[in-house]
Amino acid sequence: MNDFNPPAGVPVVDIDPYSDEFLLDPYPGHELMREAGPVVWIPKYRMYAAARHAEVRAVMNDHVTFISSAGAGLTNFLREKPFRPKSIILEADPPDHTKVRAVLARILSPKAVTQIRLTFQQEADALFDRVMEKAARQGTVDGVVDLAELYPLKVFPDAVGLGAEGRENLLLYGNMIFNSFGPRNERLAKSAELVQPVTEWIMSHCNREKLSPDGFGAQIYEAADRGEITQAEAPMLVRSFLSAGVDTTINGIGNALLCLANHPAEFEKLRENVTLARPAFEEALRYESTVQTFFRTTSKETELAGVRIPADEKIVTFLSSANRDPRQWPDPDRYDINRKPAGHMAFGSGIHGCVGQVVARLEGELILTALAKRVKRIELSGAPTRRLNNTLRALATLPLRLTPA
Ligand code: OVM
């Protein structure tokens, strides 16, 4: 293959998945790719793409062929410098990946997370006290600014052990990091305008002195004290918390609120049975996957669904497209809280599958539970607006009318 010709035997899909148009409404583009073949070629970025469920899962579940150490974004770290020092968990392969993953997996295990449940629940209830008061006072609230941003920005940094000051840096940092998995486009450049001060704030808050003695951050340092990871690795894992733990859940919650506002019959089902909060959140993750894409790099020549891919090539997996693949899901474009969306790809799959998913689900469940208990009707009071990001399906605003129960 030269620089201009597409690889032989791979359907070409000439779209730009980083254009405003695509990001505003990615679903027609997803369908084009799925229909073109199990693996397609996107010429503008010279990348292979998997958009069907079976191939996305196959890539995610073969970490030997499809490696992460060359980056989980479009940039191939074997050829180009990473945007920041590599993540020691996301952008790593076994054996390096294995021990750091084990440390985070233990800190974020279902059993460990039961310890934070009560606090997270009280914070969800307290937030709804304020939101419903504001709704009564103003008529409408913003589902992003007044709800979806406030909650993770309070409970997650609290759980990590961060102080109250400067948390807005986490929003700027998340937006920048998730842009950095895409091409080095205008969108990344704009979000990275404050890269210096924001990065300095983030890195300084990864230090042990900045973290309370009882949080997830302190537990990372305790693992280093026990020799499970090095002392130098500890702040890098705190950085992973601060990179991946806020913007993801903010938009998971925002998208779930939007789903329920757009599907009143589903909200009614949730109100009648609040134990559906967890499946309603899970279905929102399938229906509007927060992390739209992640990349892998081939470690060797391989075949995927009969398509030959040479060594050292980037392949983008469209997690959100897999989650609406009609080959996998009956009536995939329907938001249905009674569906059992097990096997969705919103958290990825395999050894890199989201290590924080227990916390993410907890946040989503508690917000939707509080919503179902406090609100009789949730309606859009205006058109929501999207915050375009190279990786995230994100909302800028979500004008809501919440009628109290
Ligand atoms: C990390 C990291 C950053 C962004 C996302 C992510 C979804 C991980 O720094 O480890 O996983």
CSV table of C-alpha atoms and ligand atoms in Angstrom, one decimal:
chain,number,residue,atom,x,y,z
A,1,MET,CA,0.0,0.0,0.0
A,2,ASN,CA,1.4,3.5,-0.8
A,3,ASP,CA,0.3,6.7,0.7
A,4,PHE,CA,-2.5,7.4,-1.7
A,5,ASN,CA,-4.2,4.1,-2.5
A,6,PRO,CA,-6.6,2.4,-0.2
A,7,PRO,CA,-5.6,-1.2,0.9
A,8,ALA,CA,-6.9,-3.8,-1.5
A,9,GLY,CA,-10.1,-5.7,-0.6
A,10,VAL,CA,-11.3,-3.2,2.0
A,11,PRO,CA,-14.4,-1.2,1.3
A,12,VAL,CA,-13.7,2.5,1.3
A,13,VAL,CA,-16.1,4.7,3.3
A,14,ASP,CA,-15.3,8.3,2.5
A,15,ILE,CA,-16.6,10.0,5.6
A,16,ASP,CA,-15.1,12.3,8.2
A,17,PRO,CA,-16.1,11.0,11.6
A,18,TYR,CA,-14.6,14.2,13.2
A,19,SER,CA,-16.6,16.7,11.2
A,20,ASP,CA,-19.2,18.8,13.1
A,21,GLU,CA,-21.9,17.2,10.9
A,22,PHE,CA,-20.9,13.6,11.9
A,23,LEU,CA,-20.5,14.4,15.6
A,24,LEU,CA,-23.8,16.1,15.8
A,25,ASP,CA,-25.5,13.0,14.4
A,26,PRO,CA,-23.2,10.1,14.1
A,27,TYR,CA,-25.8,7.4,13.4
A,28,PRO,CA,-26.2,7.7,9.6
A,29,GLY,CA,-22.4,7.5,9.3
A,30,HIS,CA,-22.3,4.4,11.6
A,31,GLU,CA,-24.9,2.7,9.4
A,32,LEU,CA,-22.9,3.5,6.2
A,33,MET,CA,-19.8,1.8,7.7
A,34,ARG,CA,-21.7,-1.2,9.1
A,35,GLU,CA,-23.4,-1.8,5.7
A,36,ALA,CA,-20.2,-1.3,3.7
A,37,GLY,CA,-18.5,-4.3,5.4
A,38,PRO,CA,-17.1,-5.8,8.6
A,39,VAL,CA,-13.9,-3.7,8.3
A,40,VAL,CA,-13.7,-0.5,6.3
A,41,TRP,CA,-11.1,2.0,5.3
A,42,ILE,CA,-11.5,5.7,6.0
A,43,PRO,CA,-9.2,7.5,3.6
A,44,LYS,CA,-9.1,10.9,5.2
A,45,TYR,CA,-7.4,9.5,8.3
A,46,ARG,CA,-5.9,6.4,6.6
A,47,MET,CA,-7.4,4.2,9.3
A,48,TYR,CA,-9.2,0.9,9.4
A,49,ALA,CA,-12.6,1.0,11.1
A,50,ALA,CA,-14.8,-1.6,12.8
A,51,ALA,CA,-18.4,-0.5,13.3
A,52,ARG,CA,-20.3,-3.8,13.7
A,53,HIS,CA,-20.7,-5.4,17.1
A,54,ALA,CA,-19.0,-8.7,16.3
A,55,GLU,CA,-15.8,-7.0,15.0
A,56,VAL,CA,-15.6,-4.3,17.7
A,57,ARG,CA,-15.9,-7.1,20.3
A,58,ALA,CA,-13.3,-9.2,18.4
A,59,VAL,CA,-10.8,-6.4,18.4
A,60,MET,CA,-11.4,-5.5,22.0
A,61,ASN,CA,-11.0,-9.1,23.1
A,62,ASP,CA,-7.7,-9.7,21.3
A,63,HIS,CA,-5.2,-7.6,23.1
A,64,VAL,CA,-2.3,-9.5,21.6
A,65,THR,CA,-3.0,-8.6,18.0
A,66,PHE,CA,-4.7,-5.3,18.7
A,67,ILE,CA,-2.4,-3.5,21.1
A,68,SER,CA,-2.9,-0.3,23.2
A,69,SER,CA,0.7,0.7,23.9
A,70,ALA,CA,0.8,2.6,20.5
A,71,GLY,CA,-2.1,4.7,21.8
A,72,ALA,CA,-5.8,4.3,22.2
A,73,GLY,CA,-6.4,7.2,19.8
A,74,LEU,CA,-5.5,8.0,16.2
A,75,THR,CA,-1.9,9.0,16.9
A,76,ASN,CA,0.5,6.1,16.5
A,77,PHE,CA,3.0,6.4,19.3
A,78,LEU,CA,5.5,4.3,17.4
A,79,ARG,CA,5.8,7.2,14.9
A,80,GLU,CA,4.5,10.3,16.7
A,81,LYS,CA,5.0,11.8,20.2
A,82,PRO,CA,2.0,11.3,22.6
A,83,PHE,CA,0.0,14.3,23.5
A,84,ARG,CA,1.1,13.8,27.1
A,85,PRO,CA,3.2,11.1,28.9
A,86,LYS,CA,1.4,7.8,28.2
A,87,SER,CA,-1.2,6.5,30.6
A,88,ILE,CA,0.3,3.5,32.3
A,89,ILE,CA,-3.0,1.7,32.2
A,90,LEU,CA,-4.9,2.8,29.1
A,91,GLU,CA,-1.9,3.0,26.8
A,92,ALA,CA,-0.1,-0.1,27.9
A,93,ASP,CA,-0.1,-3.8,27.1
A,94,PRO,CA,0.6,-6.8,29.3
A,95,PRO,CA,2.8,-7.5,31.2
A,96,ASP,CA,3.2,-3.7,32.1
A,97,HIS,CA,-0.6,-3.3,32.1
A,98,THR,CA,-1.3,-6.2,34.3
A,99,LYS,CA,-0.1,-5.1,37.7
A,100,VAL,CA,-1.4,-1.5,37.5
A,101,ARG,CA,-4.7,-2.8,36.3
A,102,ALA,CA,-4.9,-5.2,39.3
A,103,VAL,CA,-4.3,-2.2,41.7
A,104,LEU,CA,-7.1,-0.1,40.2
A,105,ALA,CA,-9.4,-3.1,39.8
A,106,ARG,CA,-9.1,-3.8,43.6
A,107,ILE,CA,-9.7,-0.1,44.6
A,108,LEU,CA,-12.8,0.1,42.3
A,109,SER,CA,-14.1,-3.5,42.9
A,110,PRO,CA,-17.8,-4.0,43.6
A,111,LYS,CA,-17.0,-4.8,47.2
A,112,ALA,CA,-14.9,-1.7,47.7
A,113,VAL,CA,-17.5,0.5,46.0
A,114,THR,CA,-20.2,-0.6,48.5
A,115,GLN,CA,-18.2,1.6,51.0
A,116,ILE,CA,-19.1,4.8,49.0
A,117,ARG,CA,-22.7,3.9,48.1
A,118,LEU,CA,-24.4,5.7,51.1
A,119,THR,CA,-22.4,8.9,50.6
A,120,PHE,CA,-23.1,8.9,46.8
A,121,GLN,CA,-26.8,8.3,47.5
A,122,GLN,CA,-27.0,11.2,50.1
A,123,GLU,CA,-25.3,13.5,47.6
A,124,ALA,CA,-27.7,12.5,44.8
A,125,ASP,CA,-30.6,13.2,47.2
A,126,ALA,CA,-29.1,16.5,48.3
A,127,LEU,CA,-28.5,17.6,44.7
A,128,PHE,CA,-32.1,16.9,43.8
A,129,ASP,CA,-33.3,19.0,46.8
A,130,ARG,CA,-31.4,21.9,45.2
A,131,VAL,CA,-32.4,21.1,41.6
A,132,MET,CA,-36.1,20.8,42.5
A,133,GLU,CA,-35.9,24.1,44.4
A,134,LYS,CA,-34.4,25.8,41.5
A,135,ALA,CA,-37.0,24.2,39.1
A,136,ALA,CA,-39.7,25.6,41.4
A,137,ARG,CA,-38.1,29.1,41.4
A,138,GLN,CA,-37.1,29.3,37.7
A,139,GLY,CA,-39.5,27.0,35.9
A,140,THR,CA,-36.7,25.3,34.1
A,141,VAL,CA,-33.2,23.9,35.0
A,142,ASP,CA,-30.3,22.9,32.9
A,143,GLY,CA,-29.7,19.1,33.0
A,144,VAL,CA,-26.0,19.6,32.2
A,145,VAL,CA,-25.0,22.6,34.3
A,146,ASP,CA,-27.4,22.1,37.3
A,147,LEU,CA,-27.3,18.3,37.4
A,148,ALA,CA,-25.1,16.2,35.2
A,149,GLU,CA,-21.9,18.2,35.8
A,150,LEU,CA,-22.5,18.9,39.5
A,151,TYR,CA,-22.9,15.4,40.6
A,152,PRO,CA,-19.8,13.6,39.3
A,153,LEU,CA,-17.7,16.7,40.0
A,154,LYS,CA,-18.8,16.4,43.7
A,155,VAL,CA,-18.8,12.7,44.4
A,156,PHE,CA,-15.9,11.4,42.4
A,157,PRO,CA,-13.2,13.9,43.3
A,158,ASP,CA,-14.4,13.5,46.9
A,159,ALA,CA,-14.0,9.8,46.7
A,160,VAL,CA,-10.5,10.2,45.2
A,161,GLY,CA,-9.7,12.5,48.0
A,162,LEU,CA,-9.2,15.8,46.2
A,163,GLY,CA,-9.9,19.2,47.8
A,164,ALA,CA,-12.8,21.4,46.8
A,165,GLU,CA,-10.7,24.1,45.1
A,166,GLY,CA,-10.2,24.2,41.3
A,167,ARG,CA,-12.4,21.3,40.2
A,168,GLU,CA,-13.4,23.1,37.1
A,169,ASN,CA,-9.9,22.1,35.8
A,170,LEU,CA,-11.2,18.5,35.7
A,171,LEU,CA,-13.8,19.6,33.1
A,172,LEU,CA,-11.2,21.3,30.9
A,173,TYR,CA,-8.8,18.5,31.3
A,174,GLY,CA,-11.3,15.8,30.4
A,175,ASN,CA,-12.5,17.7,27.3
A,176,MET,CA,-8.9,18.0,26.2
A,177,ILE,CA,-7.9,14.4,26.8
A,178,PHE,CA,-10.9,13.0,25.0
A,179,ASN,CA,-10.2,15.3,22.1
A,180,SER,CA,-6.6,14.1,22.0
A,181,PHE,CA,-7.7,10.6,21.0
A,182,GLY,CA,-8.9,12.0,17.7
A,183,PRO,CA,-6.9,13.8,15.0
A,184,ARG,CA,-4.9,16.9,15.8
A,185,ASN,CA,-7.7,19.1,14.5
A,186,GLU,CA,-9.0,22.6,15.3
A,187,ARG,CA,-11.2,21.0,18.0
A,188,LEU,CA,-8.2,19.7,19.9
A,189,ALA,CA,-6.3,22.9,19.5
A,190,LYS,CA,-9.1,25.0,20.9
A,191,SER,CA,-9.6,22.7,23.9
A,192,ALA,CA,-5.9,22.6,24.5
A,193,GLU,CA,-5.5,26.4,24.7
A,194,LEU,CA,-5.1,26.2,28.5
A,195,VAL,CA,-3.1,23.0,28.3
A,196,GLN,CA,-0.3,24.3,30.4
A,197,PRO,CA,-2.0,25.6,33.5
A,198,VAL,CA,-4.7,22.9,33.5
A,199,THR,CA,-2.1,20.1,33.2
A,200,GLU,CA,0.0,21.7,35.9
A,201,TRP,CA,-3.1,21.8,38.2
A,202,ILE,CA,-3.9,18.2,37.4
A,203,MET,CA,-0.4,16.9,37.9
A,204,SER,CA,0.1,18.7,41.2
A,205,HIS,CA,-3.1,17.3,42.5
A,206,CYS,CA,-1.9,13.8,41.8
A,207,ASN,CA,0.7,14.1,44.6
A,208,ARG,CA,0.2,12.3,47.8
A,209,GLU,CA,0.2,15.5,49.9
A,210,LYS,CA,-2.9,16.8,48.0
A,211,LEU,CA,-5.0,13.7,48.7
A,212,SER,CA,-7.0,12.9,51.8
A,213,PRO,CA,-5.8,9.9,53.7
A,214,ASP,CA,-9.0,7.8,53.1
A,215,GLY,CA,-9.7,8.1,49.4
A,216,PHE,CA,-9.0,6.1,46.2
A,217,GLY,CA,-5.9,8.2,45.6
A,218,ALA,CA,-4.4,7.4,49.0
A,219,GLN,CA,-5.1,3.7,48.3
A,220,ILE,CA,-3.0,3.9,45.2
A,221,TYR,CA,-0.1,5.3,47.3
A,222,GLU,CA,-0.6,2.5,49.8
A,223,ALA,CA,-0.3,-0.1,47.0
A,224,ALA,CA,3.0,1.6,46.1
A,225,ASP,CA,4.1,1.4,49.8
A,226,ARG,CA,3.4,-2.3,49.6
A,227,GLY,CA,5.5,-2.6,46.4
A,228,GLU,CA,2.7,-3.5,44.1
A,229,ILE,CA,3.5,-0.6,41.9
A,230,THR,CA,6.4,1.9,42.0
A,231,GLN,CA,6.2,5.2,43.8
A,232,ALA,CA,6.6,6.9,40.4
A,233,GLU,CA,3.6,5.0,39.0
A,234,ALA,CA,1.2,6.2,41.8
A,235,PRO,CA,0.7,9.7,40.6
A,236,MET,CA,0.2,8.5,37.1
A,237,LEU,CA,-2.7,6.3,38.2
A,238,VAL,CA,-4.2,9.2,40.1
A,239,ARG,CA,-3.9,11.0,36.8
A,240,SER,CA,-5.9,8.2,35.1
A,241,PHE,CA,-8.7,8.7,37.7
A,242,LEU,CA,-8.8,12.4,37.0
A,243,SER,CA,-8.7,11.9,33.2
A,244,ALA,CA,-11.3,9.2,32.9
A,245,GLY,CA,-13.6,9.6,35.9
A,246,VAL,CA,-15.4,12.8,35.4
A,247,ASP,CA,-16.3,13.8,31.8
A,248,THR,CA,-17.4,10.2,31.1
A,249,THR,CA,-19.9,10.0,33.9
A,250,ILE,CA,-21.1,13.6,33.4
A,251,ASN,CA,-22.1,12.8,29.9
A,252,GLY,CA,-23.4,9.3,30.7
A,253,ILE,CA,-25.8,11.0,33.1
A,254,GLY,CA,-26.6,13.9,30.7
A,255,ASN,CA,-27.3,11.5,27.9
A,256,ALA,CA,-29.5,9.3,30.2
A,257,LEU,CA,-31.5,12.4,31.2
A,258,LEU,CA,-32.0,13.3,27.5
A,259,CYS,CA,-33.1,9.7,26.7
A,260,LEU,CA,-35.8,9.9,29.5
A,261,ALA,CA,-36.9,13.4,28.5
A,262,ASN,CA,-37.3,12.1,24.9
A,263,HIS,CA,-39.1,8.9,25.9
A,264,PRO,CA,-41.9,9.7,28.3
A,265,ALA,CA,-43.3,6.2,28.2
A,266,GLU,CA,-40.0,4.9,29.4
A,267,PHE,CA,-39.8,7.5,32.1
A,268,GLU,CA,-43.3,6.4,33.2
A,269,LYS,CA,-42.1,2.8,33.5
A,270,LEU,CA,-39.2,3.9,35.6
A,271,ARG,CA,-41.4,5.9,37.9
A,272,GLU,CA,-43.7,2.9,38.4
A,273,ASN,CA,-40.7,0.8,39.3
A,274,VAL,CA,-37.6,2.7,40.4
A,275,THR,CA,-35.5,-0.5,40.5
A,276,LEU,CA,-35.4,0.0,36.8
A,277,ALA,CA,-33.0,2.9,37.3
A,278,ARG,CA,-29.9,0.7,36.8
A,279,PRO,CA,-31.2,-0.9,33.5
A,280,ALA,CA,-32.5,2.5,32.3
A,281,PHE,CA,-28.9,3.9,32.8
A,282,GLU,CA,-27.4,0.8,31.1
A,283,GLU,CA,-29.7,1.2,28.1
A,284,ALA,CA,-28.8,4.9,27.9
A,285,LEU,CA,-25.2,3.8,27.6
A,286,ARG,CA,-26.1,1.5,24.8
A,287,TYR,CA,-28.3,4.0,23.0
A,288,GLU,CA,-26.0,7.1,23.4
A,289,SER,CA,-22.6,5.7,24.2
A,290,THR,CA,-20.6,8.3,26.0
A,291,VAL,CA,-17.2,7.1,24.7
A,292,GLN,CA,-17.9,6.8,21.0
A,293,THR,CA,-14.6,5.4,19.8
A,294,PHE,CA,-11.3,3.9,20.9
A,295,PHE,CA,-8.4,2.7,18.7
A,296,ARG,CA,-6.0,-0.2,18.7
A,297,THR,CA,-2.9,-0.8,16.7
A,298,THR,CA,-2.1,-4.1,15.0
A,299,SER,CA,1.0,-5.8,16.5
A,300,LYS,CA,1.3,-8.1,13.4
A,301,GLU,CA,-0.4,-8.8,10.1
A,302,THR,CA,-3.8,-10.2,10.8
A,303,GLU,CA,-7.2,-11.1,9.4
A,304,LEU,CA,-10.4,-9.7,10.8
A,305,ALA,CA,-13.6,-11.1,9.3
A,306,GLY,CA,-11.6,-12.1,6.3
A,307,VAL,CA,-10.0,-8.7,5.8
A,308,ARG,CA,-6.2,-8.6,5.8
A,309,ILE,CA,-4.7,-5.8,7.9
A,310,PRO,CA,-1.0,-5.3,7.9
A,311,ALA,CA,1.2,-4.8,11.0
A,312,ASP,CA,1.4,-1.4,12.7
A,313,GLU,CA,-1.9,-0.1,11.4
A,314,LYS,CA,-4.5,1.9,13.4
A,315,ILE,CA,-8.0,0.5,13.7
A,316,VAL,CA,-10.8,2.6,15.2
A,317,THR,CA,-13.6,0.7,16.9
A,318,PHE,CA,-17.0,2.5,16.9
A,319,LEU,CA,-18.3,1.4,20.2
A,320,SER,CA,-21.5,3.4,19.8
A,321,SER,CA,-22.1,1.9,16.4
A,322,ALA,CA,-21.6,-1.6,17.8
A,323,ASN,CA,-24.3,-0.7,20.3
A,324,ARG,CA,-26.8,0.0,17.6
A,325,ASP,CA,-25.8,-2.8,15.2
A,326,PRO,CA,-29.1,-4.5,14.0
A,327,ARG,CA,-27.0,-7.7,13.7
A,328,GLN,CA,-26.8,-7.7,17.5
A,329,TRP,CA,-29.8,-5.8,18.8
A,330,PRO,CA,-33.5,-6.1,17.8
A,331,ASP,CA,-34.9,-2.6,17.0
A,332,PRO,CA,-31.5,-1.0,18.0
A,333,ASP,CA,-32.7,2.6,17.5
A,334,ARG,CA,-35.4,2.2,20.2
A,335,TYR,CA,-34.6,3.3,23.8
A,336,ASP,CA,-36.2,0.6,25.9
A,337,ILE,CA,-35.5,0.3,29.6
A,338,ASN,CA,-36.8,-3.2,29.7
A,339,ARG,CA,-34.2,-4.4,27.3
A,340,LYS,CA,-31.3,-6.4,28.7
A,341,PRO,CA,-28.4,-4.6,27.0
A,342,ALA,CA,-25.7,-7.0,28.4
A,343,GLY,CA,-22.8,-7.2,26.0
A,344,HIS,CA,-23.0,-3.6,25.0
A,345,MET,CA,-19.6,-2.0,24.2
A,346,ALA,CA,-20.0,1.3,26.0
A,347,PHE,CA,-17.4,0.2,28.6
A,348,GLY,CA,-15.3,-1.6,26.0
A,349,SER,CA,-14.5,-5.2,26.6
A,350,GLY,CA,-11.5,-7.4,27.4
A,351,ILE,CA,-8.5,-6.6,29.5
A,352,HIS,CA,-9.0,-2.8,29.0
A,353,GLY,CA,-12.7,-2.9,29.7
A,354,CYS,CA,-13.6,0.1,31.9
A,355,VAL,CA,-12.1,-0.4,35.3
A,356,GLY,CA,-14.4,2.3,36.8
A,357,GLN,CA,-17.6,0.9,35.6
A,358,VAL,CA,-18.9,-0.1,39.0
A,359,VAL,CA,-18.6,3.6,40.1
A,360,ALA,CA,-20.1,4.8,36.8
A,361,ARG,CA,-23.1,2.6,37.2
A,362,LEU,CA,-23.5,3.6,40.8
A,363,GLU,CA,-23.6,7.3,39.9
A,364,GLY,CA,-26.1,6.7,37.0
A,365,GLU,CA,-28.4,4.5,39.1
A,366,LEU,CA,-28.5,6.9,42.0
A,367,ILE,CA,-29.2,9.9,39.9
A,368,LEU,CA,-32.0,8.1,38.0
A,369,THR,CA,-33.4,6.8,41.2
A,370,ALA,CA,-33.6,10.2,42.7
A,371,LEU,CA,-35.1,11.6,39.5
A,372,ALA,CA,-37.8,8.9,39.5
A,373,LYS,CA,-38.7,9.5,43.1
A,374,ARG,CA,-38.8,13.3,42.9
A,375,VAL,CA,-40.1,14.0,39.4
A,376,LYS,CA,-43.5,13.3,37.9
A,377,ARG,CA,-42.6,14.6,34.4
A,378,ILE,CA,-39.3,15.3,32.7
A,379,GLU,CA,-39.6,17.4,29.5
A,380,LEU,CA,-37.3,19.4,27.2
A,381,SER,CA,-38.1,23.1,27.6
A,382,GLY,CA,-35.9,23.9,24.6
A,383,ALA,CA,-33.5,22.2,22.2
A,384,PRO,CA,-30.5,20.6,23.8
A,385,THR,CA,-27.1,21.6,22.4
A,386,ARG,CA,-24.1,19.3,22.0
A,387,ARG,CA,-20.6,20.0,23.0
A,388,LEU,CA,-18.6,18.5,20.1
A,389,ASN,CA,-15.7,16.4,21.2
A,390,ASN,CA,-13.5,14.0,19.1
A,391,THR,CA,-14.4,11.1,21.4
A,392,LEU,CA,-17.2,11.9,23.7
A,393,ARG,CA,-20.9,12.1,22.9
A,394,ALA,CA,-21.3,15.2,25.1
A,395,LEU,CA,-24.0,17.8,25.9
A,396,ALA,CA,-23.4,21.5,26.4
A,397,THR,CA,-26.9,22.3,27.5
A,398,LEU,CA,-30.1,20.4,28.3
A,399,PRO,CA,-33.0,22.7,29.1
A,400,LEU,CA,-35.5,20.7,31.3
A,401,ARG,CA,-38.9,21.3,32.8
A,402,LEU,CA,-39.1,19.0,35.9
A,403,THR,CA,-42.6,18.6,37.3
A,404,PRO,CA,-42.4,17.6,41.0
A,405,ALA,CA,-44.0,14.3,42.0
B,1,OVM,C1,-6.1,7.4,31.4
B,1,OVM,C2,-7.4,7.5,30.7
B,1,OVM,C3,-7.7,8.7,30.1
B,1,OVM,C4,-8.9,8.8,29.4
B,1,OVM,C5,-9.7,7.7,29.3
B,1,OVM,C6,-9.4,6.5,29.9
B,1,OVM,C7,-11.5,5.6,29.3
B,1,OVM,C8,-8.2,6.4,30.6
B,1,OVM,O1,-5.4,8.4,31.6
B,1,OVM,O2,-5.7,6.3,31.9
B,1,OVM,O3,-10.2,5.4,29.8
